Amino acid sequence: MTFNTFGHLFRFTSWGESHGEVIGCVVDGVPSLIPLTEADIQVYLDKRKPAQSRYTTQRKESDTVKILSGVFEGKTTGAPIALIIHNEDQKSKDYGDIKDKFRPGHADYTYFEKYGIRDYRGGGRSSARETAMRVAAGAIARKILGKSITIKGYMVQMGDDKVASQSYDLKQIDKNPFWCPDAKTAARWGAKLDAIRKNGSSIGAVIEVVAEGVPVGFGAPIYKKLDADLASAMMSINAVKGVEIGDGFASAVLSGEENADCMRVKNKKVAFQSNHAGGILGGISTGQPIVARFAVKPTSSILTSVDTIDKNGKNTTIMTKGRHDPCVGIRAVPVGEAMMACVLADHYLMAKAIK
Amino acid sequence: MTFNTFGHLFRFTSWGESHGEVIGCVVDGVPSLIPLTEADIQVYLDKRKPAQSRYTTQRKESDTVKILSGVFEGKTTGAPIALIIHNEDQKSKDYGDIKDKFRPGHADYTYFEKYGIRDYRGGGRSSARETAMRVAAGAIARKILGKSITIKGYMVQMGDDKVASQSYDLKQIDKNPFWCPDAKTAARWGAKLDAIRKNGSSIGAVIEVVAEGVPVGFGAPIYKKLDADLASAMMSINAVKGVEIGDGFASAVLSGEENADCMRVKNKKVAFQSNHAGGILGGISTGQPIVARFAVKPTSSILTSVDTIDKNGKNTTIMTKGRHDPCVGIRAVPVGEAMMACVLADHYLMAKAIK
Amino acid sequence: MTFNTFGHLFRFTSWGESHGEVIGCVVDGVPSLIPLTEADIQVYLDKRKPAQSRYTTQRKESDTVKILSGVFEGKTTGAPIALIIHNEDQKSKDYGDIKDKFRPGHADYTYFEKYGIRDYRGGGRSSARETAMRVAAGAIARKILGKSITIKGYMVQMGDDKVASQSYDLKQIDKNPFWCPDAKTAARWGAKLDAIRKNGSSIGAVIEVVAEGVPVGFGAPIYKKLDADLASAMMSINAVKGVEIGDGFASAVLSGEENADCMRVKNKKVAFQSNHAGGILGGISTGQPIVARFAVKPTSSILTSVDTIDKNGKNTTIMTKGRHDPCVGIRAVPVGEAMMACVLADHYLMAKAIK
Amino acid sequence: MTFNTFGHLFRFTSWGESHGEVIGCVVDGVPSLIPLTEADIQVYLDKRKPAQSRYTTQRKESDTVKILSGVFEGKTTGAPIALIIHNEDQKSKDYGDIKDKFRPGHADYTYFEKYGIRDYRGGGRSSARETAMRVAAGAIARKILGKSITIKGYMVQMGDDKVASQSYDLKQIDKNPFWCPDAKTAARWGAKLDAIRKNGSSIGAVIEVVAEGVPVGFGAPIYKKLDADLASAMMSINAVKGVEIGDGFASAVLSGEENADCMRVKNKKVAFQSNHAGGILGGISTGQPIVARFAVKPTSSILTSVDTIDKNGKNTTIMTKGRHDPCVGIRAVPVGEAMMACVLADHYLMAKAIK
C-alpha cells in the first residue's frame, strides 16, 4: 500500500514535482558495506538527462545527484539512502493553457477528478521527470547485484520501423542517439524523427531490456513472480502501454513444439536450446537472459490543436507548446534498464531470505 | 512481501497443490454486510471448470466451493472468508517421467533448483489449478464492486487467427466453447483446435478483458498505478507472456495526433472521442472502459517427445501424456476476468481511503 | 495492510470463528526442505488446548491439526502451508443474552458498531479461539529457527501474587497447571483460583517469555525494530494490555549507571554483565536472552451481573454464563511463546536477506 | 517490509543521521486539499527541539522544517510530501572514544555486529534525532484527523516519583519544562533532575498520551488491532522499554468485576462508566479516550566510566561526554504524541476504506 514506493525488500520512495525546487528519493533495504559514490549514480542519470541530442526535450537539466544519507566513509551503512536532484530549468513561466485545460493523453483530467487539485506546472507529480529517481535507484540496485549481472536496454522499434532481431549489434547501442542496436535503422530513425519533430508531432516506440548473468532461482511463486513484478515495474513507467516477457504476444501464434525451450547438459552445465520464455518459468529465473520488452505511446504533447475540455467543464481545444520529447521511447531506455535492475535487486534479496 | 497473497486492501491468499486433497484461499478486506452465498461464487467457477467441452482438459472436477468463515446469516462480517475446493480427480497414479524429468516450458526445473524439492504430482503448486481460487476470489470482488461495474473477458486470437475488432459481438461470447466474440471465427477455431488436439499439440491465444462502469478516479500515482497493478495481475496468471492496456503495442506505431483521446462535454458529462488509452491515464481510471489484453503461450504439455534433462543432470527426452488443455487460453478467460475484478475491488477500497 | 496476517517474510493468515465448523491458517514464507509433521505442531497445540485442568475452560476440543498443503514427502516445499482444526464443541445452543447484548470488556460493541453485524456465537472472530492458529504457526516458526534457539514462557504473576525472580526454577514450569516457575507460588495460585472460579469471577496475570540462543543481529532499525515487532505481536493477543522488554516499566526508576549492561570479552566471546535491555539494543538483538513480558486482563466473562446496553441502544444488564477461563493468562503462555517464535522466525529471514 | 517506513495507508519514511547534513522524511498517503504550511509542522517541532531548558541537551538546533513537495498553492495534492531539517550543530569534532568503543545501552554494538560498519558520529542513524521527523509527520497526521480529535502527552513519572492520577491537571502541562500535569510534582522533579544532571547521571520516566474524540470503529481485528499498532509505534521510539494501554500492567491485579467498563445509554449516546480498557476493545476504538503509556529508560550516555569493549574485541571502559538529555523522557513527550497521531491517521484512512 505504497503509492510512491517501489519494491519489497529493496525499496525506493520517490517524491517531487516536475517544476518543484527539487526531486528526490529514499532507497531502503540496501545491504551495508557496498562502496557507493555520487559518480556511481551520475553515470546512469547522464544517460537519461534531457537535451543530449536534438531528438529529446531541450529542457536544460544537469540532473546532478546528491547523496544525503546512508553512506559513511564511502560505503553504505544499511541506513536509508536519500538522494536529491535540484530542478534547474523550472523557472516560472506563464503556464497558460495547461493551467485550466486538460491535455488529452496526459494525467491532467484524472488527477484533477481524483484529487480536486492539480500541480499543473510541467505535469507536476505525473511528469516523467520522476523517472530520474528511478534511474538513480536503479544505479544503487546495480551495485547490489554486482558485476556478474549486466543489464542492457535498447530501442527496437520506432513507429512502424522495427530492427530485425537478426540485425541486433549491441555494440551499436551507445553510438547513436536512439540506443538503437543497428546503425542502418538508427539512420532511418534519425531522418524520420527529424520530420516528426519539425511537424510538432510525436511517435511511439518499443524498448527491449535484457539482463544477463541472473542465476536460476530469482523470483517466487504465484503473486511475486519475477515476470509479474517486471510487468508492474515496466507498466508503471510513464507512457508505457504494453509489456512482454520473452516471446510475449508472438507466443500466441506458436505451437507447443515451437515454444519448447529444450534443455541439454553441456560441460556439466544446463544449456537451454532456445529462450522463448525470456528466462522465466513459473515466475522464477531459469539462468538464461531475462528478456523484457515494453511499448511506449507517442508523446501526448503535440503542436496540433486537439479537442478537449477545461476544468469548468467547457469544450475547448489545446495545442501543447513547450519543450517535449518527440519520441519518449528514447529516454525510456535508461528508465527501463533501471526498473529491471530494481526488480532484480529486490528478488536477489528475497532469494537470499527464502528458498 | 507476500508470495501467495494478491492485493493491497482487498487481498486473497491462495494455497494448495494440483493433486493435494484440497485447495483453498482466504479473502481478506471484504467489507461487511455484503450478501454472499456459495452459489454467488460457483457460477464463476463453473465457467473455468475443466472438461466442459472437448477443447479443454478432461480432468473431472466439480470444483464445488465451500465457504468456511467470514459469512454469518448470509452476509459478510468483515472477517476473513476462507474458501475451499476439494480435488476430486487427483487419485494416485504413476507419475512416471515427470517425477524425475523437467518438462520444458513448465516450472519443474526452476522450482527444483530454487527449493531443492518439488511436488511433481500434476505440477504441484505451479499448476494452473491454483487459478480456481483466483476465480473464487474474483467472484467476491465482483460483489464488492456491485452491479454498476461489469467485467467481460473473451478470446480474441487463437494462434494466428484473430477476430477483427469490428466483428466483435459480445452476445456471442457465451455461445461457443472459446468465449469468442464472433461466431464465424469460433467455427474456424473449432476445426483448428480439433486438429491440434488430435496431434497432441497445443496453441497460444490472446484474451481481452473489459471492465465497464468504472468511475473516474480508481488507481493511484506512480507505483500503484491501476495499469501497473493490472499488468502484474495478468502476468501472474500461468502461461501469460504479455500484457497490454488499451492500444498496447499498437500504440508504438501511432503519432501523437492519432493517439489523442479527445474530450467533449455532452449533456454535462465528459465524453471521450476514442479510447486508445484503455481507460487509464497517469495510472488512474478515466471513466471509460478499462481494456486489458494478455497473451497466453501454448500449453507446454505436448505428446511430442522433446529434449530435456532429469534431476540428476542427465540428458533425456520427455513426452507429456495426460489430460491437458490444447489451448489454455480458453480457460484463462474467466481467470483474466477474475483478476480484473480483484484489481478493481482493491482500487475501489483504496480510492475510498485516499483521494 | 493485512488485517488477519502476521509477519513480513514469515507470514501467517488466520481465519475462522469460535463456533464455525473449522478454523485455519495459511503459513507463507517457510523455507523448503524442513521436515514437518502434524505431530510437530500438535505438541504445542496440546499445551494450549482447553480443559486440561479445572483452571481453564471446560470446552472440549481435541484441537487436532491437519496439514492440507505445502508439505511433500514429509518436507516443506516452499509452498504455503494450510492448517485446519475442526471445532468439535461448538454445537448449536441458545446463545440467549449475548445475541443482542454487548458484554463489557468484550469486542461485542466495537465489532457491531464497526461492521454493523456480529457473529455472536462464542465471540465469533474475536474469540481467543483464534490463538490456536498462532500456536500452530509458532510451531512451524520454531522449526525454521532450529534447535539452537529455545523459547520458554511462564506465568510470573496472578492477581497481585508475583513470583520473585530469584525464585524462578524453570524446571517447575511443566509441573503445575499454571506454567509457574515456582512450586510454592503455584500452590498458592491453585487455592486462590479455585475460589475465584467458584465465585464465577476472574483474575488477571503477567506472562514472561524468554528466547535463548538468538544470535546478535536479528532486528532492524527504526520501524522494524525487534522490540517494536514483539510489542505488536504480544499486544495483538486477546486480553493483553501491556508489554515490556527487559526491565520494562521498572527501567523508569533506574539511573543510567544502574541500567548499563556492561560488556566484557571472555574467552574471545562478548559477555554482558547484566541484561536490563532484555537482549535488544537499537531494535537489534544483542546475543543475550530476549525477554518479553505481557499483562493479561481478567476474563471479561463473569457470573456477576453488570450494566450494559443492547444493540437497540437500551440499558440492560448481562451475566455471562458458559465455560470460561477464570484466568486467561494460563492459556496465554503457549500463545506468547508462539508469537515470540513467529517474530524471531520473521527476523531470522529478514536478517538473511539484508544486513 | 519497510525498515524505515511507518504506517499502512498513512505512511512516512524517514532518513538521515544525527551528524549528517540534513535529515528528512517523505509522508505518503495524505489526502488532497488539506491546507498545510511549514508553520503547521514547526509548532510541534518546537516542542521537541533541544536546549529549551537546562533539563535537556544543549545541542543548538532550530529544527526548521522545509516542505519540498506535495503541497501546491497551500494545499496538499495527494502527492508525497517531502520534509527536511538541516542539522546545524553537527560540526565536526573529535569523536574520540565513541569511534571505536561500544557505549553500553546504545545501539553501537548491535549496529556494528549487524552491518559491519557504523556511523558513530552522534549515534548516526540510531540517534533520537530521527524522532524529529516523527514529530513532523505527526503534525501532518493531526491535520488529517482534524480538530475533533485532540492528542495530549505528558510525563507522569520521573524515576520513582509518580504523579497521582487524581492530581492530573492538564492545564499545567505547558507550564513546566517536564510536560508534567501537576505543578508540585514538577517542582520536585526540577530539584531532582538538577542533581542528576550535575552528577552526569540520568533517570528514566513514564509518559502518558491520551487521544480524545476518536470515534468508535478505528482499528481492525487480529493483526491490525489499534492497540497492537500503538504498541509497535511507541516501542519503536528510542529508549522505550514498555507500553501499556488503559490499565496496562495494573489490570493483572484486577478481578473481572473490577475491570468491567459498564455501559449505559445517556441522551441517546453510549456512555461507559469507566475506561479500564483505555478506549480499545478487540483492537477497535470504543469512542472513549485512547490511553497509552510508555516507559523510557535512563539515558545511556553518562559521565560515569563503565566497562565495555571496543571494536577489536578488547576490554576497556567508556565515559560518555557531550551534550545529553539527563531524562530523555521529557523530549519523548511530543514524540509519543506524534506517534499516536500517526497511528490514528493511519487507522482513520483504513476505517474509511473497509468496515
mmCIF file of C-alpha atoms in Angstrom, chain C residues 1-6 8-9 12-14 102-107 109-111 113-115 125-127 130 133-134 157-161 199-206 216-225 227-229 231-233 235-266 270 272-273 276-287 293-300 302-304 306-309 313-317 339 346-347 350-351 354-355, chain D residues 1-6 8-9 12-14 102-107 109-111 113-115 125-127 130 133-134 157-161 199-206 216-225 227-229 231-233 235-266 270 272-273 276-287 293-300 302-304 306-309 313-317 339 346-347 350-351 354-355:
data_model
loop_
_atom_site.group_PDB
_atom_site.id
_atom_site.type_symbol
_atom_site.label_atom_id
_atom_site.label_comp_id
_atom_site.label_asym_id
_atom_site.label_seq_id
_atom_site.Cartn_x
_atom_site.Cartn_y
_atom_site.Cartn_z
ATOM 1 C CA MET C 1 -2.372 -3.754 5.304
ATOM 2 C CA THR C 2 -3.153 -7.228 6.360
ATOM 3 C CA PHE C 3 -5.852 -7.414 8.933
ATOM 4 C CA ASN C 4 -5.576 -11.117 9.517
ATOM 5 C CA THR C 5 -1.974 -11.665 8.502
ATOM 6 C CA PHE C 6 1.013 -11.575 10.825
ATOM 7 C CA HIS C 8 6.731 -9.739 6.961
ATOM 8 C CA LEU C 9 8.663 -12.591 5.379
ATOM 9 C CA PHE C 12 0.603 -16.441 8.568
ATOM 10 C CA THR C 13 -3.001 -15.563 7.803
ATOM 11 C CA SER C 14 -5.591 -16.930 10.197
ATOM 12 C CA PHE C 102 -22.872 -6.224 24.461
ATOM 13 C CA ARG C 103 -20.684 -7.878 27.080
ATOM 14 C CA PRO C 104 -18.470 -5.255 28.770
ATOM 15 C CA GLY C 105 -14.787 -5.914 28.155
ATOM 16 C CA HIS C 106 -15.516 -7.936 25.040
ATOM 17 C CA ALA C 107 -15.357 -6.827 21.419
ATOM 18 C CA TYR C 109 -19.883 -3.409 20.978
ATOM 19 C CA THR C 110 -16.942 -2.340 18.831
ATOM 20 C CA TYR C 111 -17.439 -5.090 16.239
ATOM 21 C CA GLU C 113 -20.511 -0.577 15.618
ATOM 22 C CA LYS C 114 -17.745 -1.041 13.078
ATOM 23 C CA TYR C 115 -19.243 -3.777 10.951
ATOM 24 C CA ARG C 125 -13.884 -13.892 15.124
ATOM 25 C CA SER C 126 -12.837 -12.003 18.266
ATOM 26 C CA SER C 127 -12.744 -15.183 20.348
ATOM 27 C CA GLU C 130 -8.098 -17.760 17.023
ATOM 28 C CA MET C 133 -3.710 -20.897 14.886
ATOM 29 C CA ARG C 134 -0.983 -18.681 16.324
ATOM 30 C CA GLN C 157 2.063 -13.096 38.365
ATOM 31 C CA MET C 158 -1.568 -13.941 39.053
ATOM 32 C CA GLY C 159 -3.535 -11.069 40.505
ATOM 33 C CA ASP C 160 -1.243 -9.425 42.994
ATOM 34 C CA ASP C 161 0.751 -12.571 43.701
ATOM 35 C CA ASN C 199 -17.380 -17.343 42.592
ATOM 36 C CA GLY C 200 -17.724 -17.074 38.833
ATOM 37 C CA SER C 201 -15.144 -14.305 38.901
ATOM 38 C CA SER C 202 -11.797 -13.966 37.139
ATOM 39 C CA ILE C 203 -8.322 -12.539 37.596
ATOM 40 C CA GLY C 204 -5.513 -11.025 35.529
ATOM 41 C CA ALA C 205 -1.942 -12.233 35.106
ATOM 42 C CA VAL C 206 1.539 -11.459 33.806
ATOM 43 C CA VAL C 216 23.348 -10.849 17.620
ATOM 44 C CA GLY C 217 21.836 -9.088 14.603
ATOM 45 C CA PHE C 218 18.145 -10.039 14.458
ATOM 46 C CA GLY C 219 16.011 -6.943 14.072
ATOM 47 C CA ALA C 220 16.276 -3.806 12.032
ATOM 48 C CA PRO C 221 16.395 -0.090 12.588
ATOM 49 C CA ILE C 222 13.623 2.278 13.327
ATOM 50 C CA TYR C 223 10.261 0.821 12.272
ATOM 51 C CA LYS C 224 11.111 -2.861 12.113
ATOM 52 C CA LYS C 225 12.819 -2.966 15.471
ATOM 53 C CA ASP C 227 11.154 -4.974 20.166
ATOM 54 C CA ALA C 228 8.563 -2.996 18.194
ATOM 55 C CA ASP C 229 7.528 -6.166 16.393
ATOM 56 C CA ALA C 231 5.299 -5.365 21.235
ATOM 57 C CA SER C 232 2.810 -5.549 18.370
ATOM 58 C CA ALA C 233 2.800 -9.345 18.437
ATOM 59 C CA MET C 235 -0.371 -6.752 22.268
ATOM 60 C CA SER C 236 -2.334 -8.416 19.468
ATOM 61 C CA ILE C 237 -3.078 -11.393 21.752
ATOM 62 C CA ASN C 238 -6.589 -11.252 23.172
ATOM 63 C CA ALA C 239 -6.839 -9.529 26.573
ATOM 64 C CA VAL C 240 -3.248 -8.241 26.609
ATOM 65 C CA LYS C 241 -2.968 -4.670 27.940
ATOM 66 C CA GLY C 242 0.764 -4.136 28.398
ATOM 67 C CA VAL C 243 4.116 -5.291 27.018
ATOM 68 C CA GLU C 244 7.603 -4.924 28.421
ATOM 69 C CA ILE C 245 11.058 -5.730 27.078
ATOM 70 C CA GLY C 246 13.800 -6.394 29.626
ATOM 71 C CA ASP C 247 13.308 -4.241 32.677
ATOM 72 C CA GLY C 248 10.279 -2.621 31.076
ATOM 73 C CA PHE C 249 8.482 -0.147 33.300
ATOM 74 C CA ALA C 250 10.980 -0.801 36.065
ATOM 75 C CA SER C 251 13.622 0.888 33.941
ATOM 76 C CA ALA C 252 11.854 4.189 34.569
ATOM 77 C CA VAL C 253 13.175 4.211 38.139
ATOM 78 C CA LEU C 254 16.751 3.369 37.248
ATOM 79 C CA SER C 255 19.689 5.695 36.818
ATOM 80 C CA GLY C 256 21.940 5.418 33.793
ATOM 81 C CA GLU C 257 24.573 3.691 35.908
ATOM 82 C CA GLU C 258 22.123 1.111 37.201
ATOM 83 C CA ASN C 259 20.740 0.442 33.746
ATOM 84 C CA ALA C 260 24.081 -0.012 31.958
ATOM 85 C CA ASP C 261 24.617 -3.558 30.686
ATOM 86 C CA CYS C 262 28.402 -3.549 30.862
ATOM 87 C CA MET C 263 30.374 -5.659 28.443
ATOM 88 C CA ARG C 264 33.461 -7.798 28.797
ATOM 89 C CA VAL C 265 35.287 -10.131 26.482
ATOM 90 C CA LYS C 266 35.595 -13.608 27.921
ATOM 91 C CA VAL C 270 31.329 -10.960 24.265
ATOM 92 C CA PHE C 272 27.270 -8.794 29.038
ATOM 93 C CA GLN C 273 27.331 -8.305 32.796
ATOM 94 C CA HIS C 276 18.389 -4.813 31.687
ATOM 95 C CA ALA C 277 17.843 -4.326 27.959
ATOM 96 C CA GLY C 278 16.176 -7.702 27.558
ATOM 97 C CA GLY C 279 18.535 -8.637 24.767
ATOM 98 C CA ILE C 280 17.696 -5.808 22.385
ATOM 99 C CA LEU C 281 19.584 -2.545 21.711
ATOM 100 C CA GLY C 282 18.564 -0.144 18.971
ATOM 101 C CA GLY C 283 15.961 -2.659 17.875
ATOM 102 C CA ILE C 284 18.583 -5.344 17.193
ATOM 103 C CA SER C 285 19.318 -8.472 19.240
ATOM 104 C CA THR C 286 22.490 -8.386 21.328
ATOM 105 C CA GLY C 287 23.003 -12.128 21.603
ATOM 106 C CA ARG C 293 6.602 -9.745 29.415
ATOM 107 C CA PHE C 294 2.913 -9.038 28.941
ATOM 108 C CA ALA C 295 -0.067 -8.331 31.151
ATOM 109 C CA VAL C 296 -3.383 -10.079 30.605
ATOM 110 C CA LYS C 297 -6.565 -8.536 31.936
ATOM 111 C CA PRO C 298 -9.074 -10.662 33.854
ATOM 112 C CA THR C 299 -11.530 -12.613 31.729
ATOM 113 C CA SER C 300 -14.451 -10.350 30.954
ATOM 114 C CA ILE C 302 -18.077 -13.378 34.695
ATOM 115 C CA LEU C 303 -21.103 -14.698 36.553
ATOM 116 C CA THR C 304 -21.802 -11.339 38.167
ATOM 117 C CA VAL C 306 -23.075 -5.950 35.160
ATOM 118 C CA ASP C 307 -24.627 -2.936 33.492
ATOM 119 C CA THR C 308 -24.591 -2.812 29.744
ATOM 120 C CA ILE C 309 -26.660 -1.898 26.703
ATOM 121 C CA GLY C 313 -29.489 1.141 22.478
ATOM 122 C CA LYS C 314 -31.412 0.139 25.585
ATOM 123 C CA ASN C 315 -29.964 -0.131 29.066
ATOM 124 C CA THR C 316 -29.857 -3.653 30.421
ATOM 125 C CA THR C 317 -27.630 -5.983 32.436
ATOM 126 C CA MET C 339 4.252 -15.126 18.973
ATOM 127 C CA ASP C 346 10.410 -13.479 10.610
ATOM 128 C CA HIS C 347 13.505 -11.575 11.685
ATOM 129 C CA MET C 350 14.950 -10.696 7.238
ATOM 130 C CA ALA C 351 18.454 -10.881 8.641
ATOM 131 C CA ILE C 354 19.593 -7.740 4.448
ATOM 132 C CA LYS C 355 22.373 -6.869 6.761
ATOM 133 C CA MET D 1 8.952 -4.937 4.995
ATOM 134 C CA THR D 2 9.819 -1.358 5.449
ATOM 135 C CA PHE D 3 12.675 -0.766 7.779
ATOM 136 C CA ASN D 4 12.414 2.975 7.764
ATOM 137 C CA THR D 5 8.755 3.378 6.919
ATOM 138 C CA PHE D 6 5.934 3.685 9.418
ATOM 139 C CA HIS D 8 -0.014 1.267 6.275
ATOM 140 C CA LEU D 9 -2.067 3.848 4.372
ATOM 141 C CA PHE D 12 6.161 8.110 6.372
ATOM 142 C CA THR D 13 9.706 7.102 5.529
ATOM 143 C CA SER D 14 12.438 8.832 7.493
ATOM 144 C CA PHE D 102 30.713 0.461 22.164
ATOM 145 C CA ARG D 103 28.672 2.515 24.619
ATOM 146 C CA PRO D 104 26.577 0.208 26.849
ATOM 147 C CA GLY D 105 22.868 0.794 26.386
ATOM 148 C CA HIS D 106 23.392 2.286 22.932
ATOM 149 C CA ALA D 107 22.985 0.597 19.558
ATOM 150 C CA TYR D 109 27.497 -2.864 19.371
ATOM 151 C CA THR D 110 24.430 -4.237 17.636
ATOM 152 C CA TYR D 111 24.734 -1.948 14.593
ATOM 153 C CA GLU D 113 27.784 -6.518 14.506
ATOM 154 C CA LYS D 114 24.849 -6.449 12.119
ATOM 155 C CA TYR D 115 26.194 -4.118 9.480
ATOM 156 C CA ARG D 125 21.059 6.571 12.304
ATOM 157 C CA SER D 126 20.239 5.222 15.775
ATOM 158 C CA SER D 127 20.251 8.695 17.315
ATOM 159 C CA GLU D 130 15.385 10.724 13.924
ATOM 160 C CA MET D 133 10.838 13.507 11.604
ATOM 161 C CA ARG D 134 8.237 11.554 13.563
ATOM 162 C CA GLN D 157 6.658 9.590 36.374
ATOM 163 C CA MET D 158 10.327 10.510 36.692
ATOM 164 C CA GLY D 159 12.394 7.894 38.453
ATOM 165 C CA ASP D 160 10.276 6.683 41.320
ATOM 166 C CA ASP D 161 8.319 9.912 41.649
ATOM 167 C CA ASN D 199 26.318 14.330 38.599
ATOM 168 C CA GLY D 200 26.408 13.484 34.905
ATOM 169 C CA SER D 201 23.867 10.772 35.592
ATOM 170 C CA SER D 202 20.412 10.175 34.137
ATOM 171 C CA ILE D 203 16.993 8.848 35.057
ATOM 172 C CA GLY D 204 14.059 7.052 33.422
ATOM 173 C CA ALA D 205 10.460 8.199 33.052
ATOM 174 C CA VAL D 206 6.907 7.245 32.119
ATOM 175 C CA VAL D 216 -15.894 4.171 17.689
ATOM 176 C CA GLY D 217 -14.592 1.931 14.916
ATOM 177 C CA PHE D 218 -10.924 2.825 14.367
ATOM 178 C CA GLY D 219 -8.792 -0.304 14.351
ATOM 179 C CA ALA D 220 -9.193 -3.726 12.864
ATOM 180 C CA PRO D 221 -9.258 -7.289 14.010
ATOM 181 C CA ILE D 222 -6.420 -9.538 14.954
ATOM 182 C CA TYR D 223 -3.144 -8.272 13.451
ATOM 183 C CA LYS D 224 -4.013 -4.656 12.765
ATOM 184 C CA LYS D 225 -5.502 -4.002 16.155
ATOM 185 C CA ASP D 227 -3.537 -1.294 20.357
ATOM 186 C CA ALA D 228 -1.079 -3.565 18.557
ATOM 187 C CA ASP D 229 -0.179 -0.734 16.202
ATOM 188 C CA ALA D 231 2.370 -0.755 20.950
ATOM 189 C CA SER D 232 4.655 -1.052 17.951
ATOM 190 C CA ALA D 233 4.659 2.707 17.402
ATOM 191 C CA MET D 235 8.082 0.750 21.387
ATOM 192 C CA SER D 236 9.856 1.927 18.230
ATOM 193 C CA ILE D 237 10.732 5.224 19.949
ATOM 194 C CA ASN D 238 14.319 5.297 21.141
ATOM 195 C CA ALA D 239 14.808 4.130 24.765
ATOM 196 C CA VAL D 240 11.238 2.892 25.236
ATOM 197 C CA LYS D 241 11.066 -0.417 27.134
ATOM 198 C CA GLY D 242 7.373 -0.843 27.908
ATOM 199 C CA VAL D 243 3.931 0.088 26.594
ATOM 200 C CA GLU D 244 0.543 -0.030 28.262
ATOM 201 C CA ILE D 245 -2.994 0.563 27.030
ATOM 202 C CA GLY D 246 -5.572 1.648 29.605
ATOM 203 C CA ASP D 247 -4.866 -0.001 32.930
ATOM 204 C CA GLY D 248 -1.945 -1.869 31.417
ATOM 205 C CA PHE D 249 0.010 -3.964 33.894
ATOM 206 C CA ALA D 250 -2.307 -2.860 36.672
ATOM 207 C CA SER D 251 -5.093 -4.865 35.024
ATOM 208 C CA ALA D 252 -3.266 -8.030 36.062
ATOM 209 C CA VAL D 253 -4.340 -7.469 39.651
ATOM 210 C CA LEU D 254 -7.974 -6.769 38.878
ATOM 211 C CA SER D 255 -10.934 -9.114 39.008
ATOM 212 C CA GLY D 256 -13.366 -9.316 36.151
ATOM 213 C CA GLU D 257 -15.871 -7.247 38.123
ATOM 214 C CA GLU D 258 -13.337 -4.514 38.816
ATOM 215 C CA ASN D 259 -12.182 -4.414 35.214
ATOM 216 C CA ALA D 260 -15.635 -4.232 33.601
ATOM 217 C CA ASP D 261 -16.268 -0.948 31.803
ATOM 218 C CA CYS D 262 -20.026 -0.907 32.223
ATOM 219 C CA MET D 263 -22.174 0.812 29.633
ATOM 220 C CA ARG D 264 -25.245 2.997 29.831
ATOM 221 C CA VAL D 265 -27.205 4.941 27.295
ATOM 222 C CA LYS D 266 -27.434 8.608 28.183
ATOM 223 C CA VAL D 270 -23.393 5.380 24.719
ATOM 224 C CA PHE D 272 -19.046 3.981 29.500
ATOM 225 C CA GLN D 273 -18.879 4.097 33.297
ATOM 226 C CA HIS D 276 -10.001 0.420 32.196
ATOM 227 C CA ALA D 277 -9.702 -0.654 28.562
ATOM 228 C CA GLY D 278 -8.072 2.617 27.518
ATOM 229 C CA GLY D 279 -10.612 3.109 24.775
ATOM 230 C CA ILE D 280 -9.923 -0.081 22.824
ATOM 231 C CA LEU D 281 -11.826 -3.394 22.810
ATOM 232 C CA GLY D 282 -10.980 -6.214 20.431
ATOM 233 C CA GLY D 283 -8.478 -3.904 18.779
ATOM 234 C CA ILE D 284 -11.147 -1.359 17.837
ATOM 235 C CA SER D 285 -11.758 2.044 19.399
ATOM 236 C CA THR D 286 -14.789 2.325 21.681
ATOM 237 C CA GLY D 287 -15.308 6.068 21.390
ATOM 238 C CA ARG D 293 1.584 4.863 28.393
ATOM 239 C CA PHE D 294 5.243 4.091 27.802
ATOM 240 C CA ALA D 295 8.360 3.718 29.894
ATOM 241 C CA VAL D 296 11.611 5.344 28.869
ATOM 242 C CA LYS D 297 14.884 4.014 30.213
ATOM 243 C CA PRO D 298 17.511 6.401 31.604
ATOM 244 C CA THR D 299 19.813 7.970 29.027
ATOM 245 C CA SER D 300 22.681 5.595 28.441
ATOM 246 C CA ILE D 302 26.529 9.184 31.435
ATOM 247 C CA LEU D 303 29.661 10.752 32.831
ATOM 248 C CA THR D 304 30.480 7.682 34.925
ATOM 249 C CA VAL D 306 31.587 1.890 32.752
ATOM 250 C CA ASP D 307 33.052 -1.361 31.487
ATOM 251 C CA THR D 308 32.797 -2.083 27.797
ATOM 252 C CA ILE D 309 34.652 -3.487 24.825
ATOM 253 C CA GLY D 313 37.227 -7.151 20.973
ATOM 254 C CA LYS D 314 39.345 -5.699 23.749
ATOM 255 C CA ASN D 315 38.111 -4.858 27.223
ATOM 256 C CA THR D 316 38.066 -1.152 28.003
ATOM 257 C CA THR D 317 35.962 1.474 29.751
ATOM 258 C CA MET D 339 3.208 8.518 17.085
ATOM 259 C CA ASP D 346 -3.476 5.591 9.520
ATOM 260 C CA HIS D 347 -6.485 3.892 11.096
ATOM 261 C CA MET D 350 -8.217 2.320 6.942
ATOM 262 C CA ALA D 351 -11.619 2.746 8.532
ATOM 263 C CA ILE D 354 -13.011 -1.033 4.996
ATOM 264 C CA LYS D 355 -15.648 -1.544 7.589
#
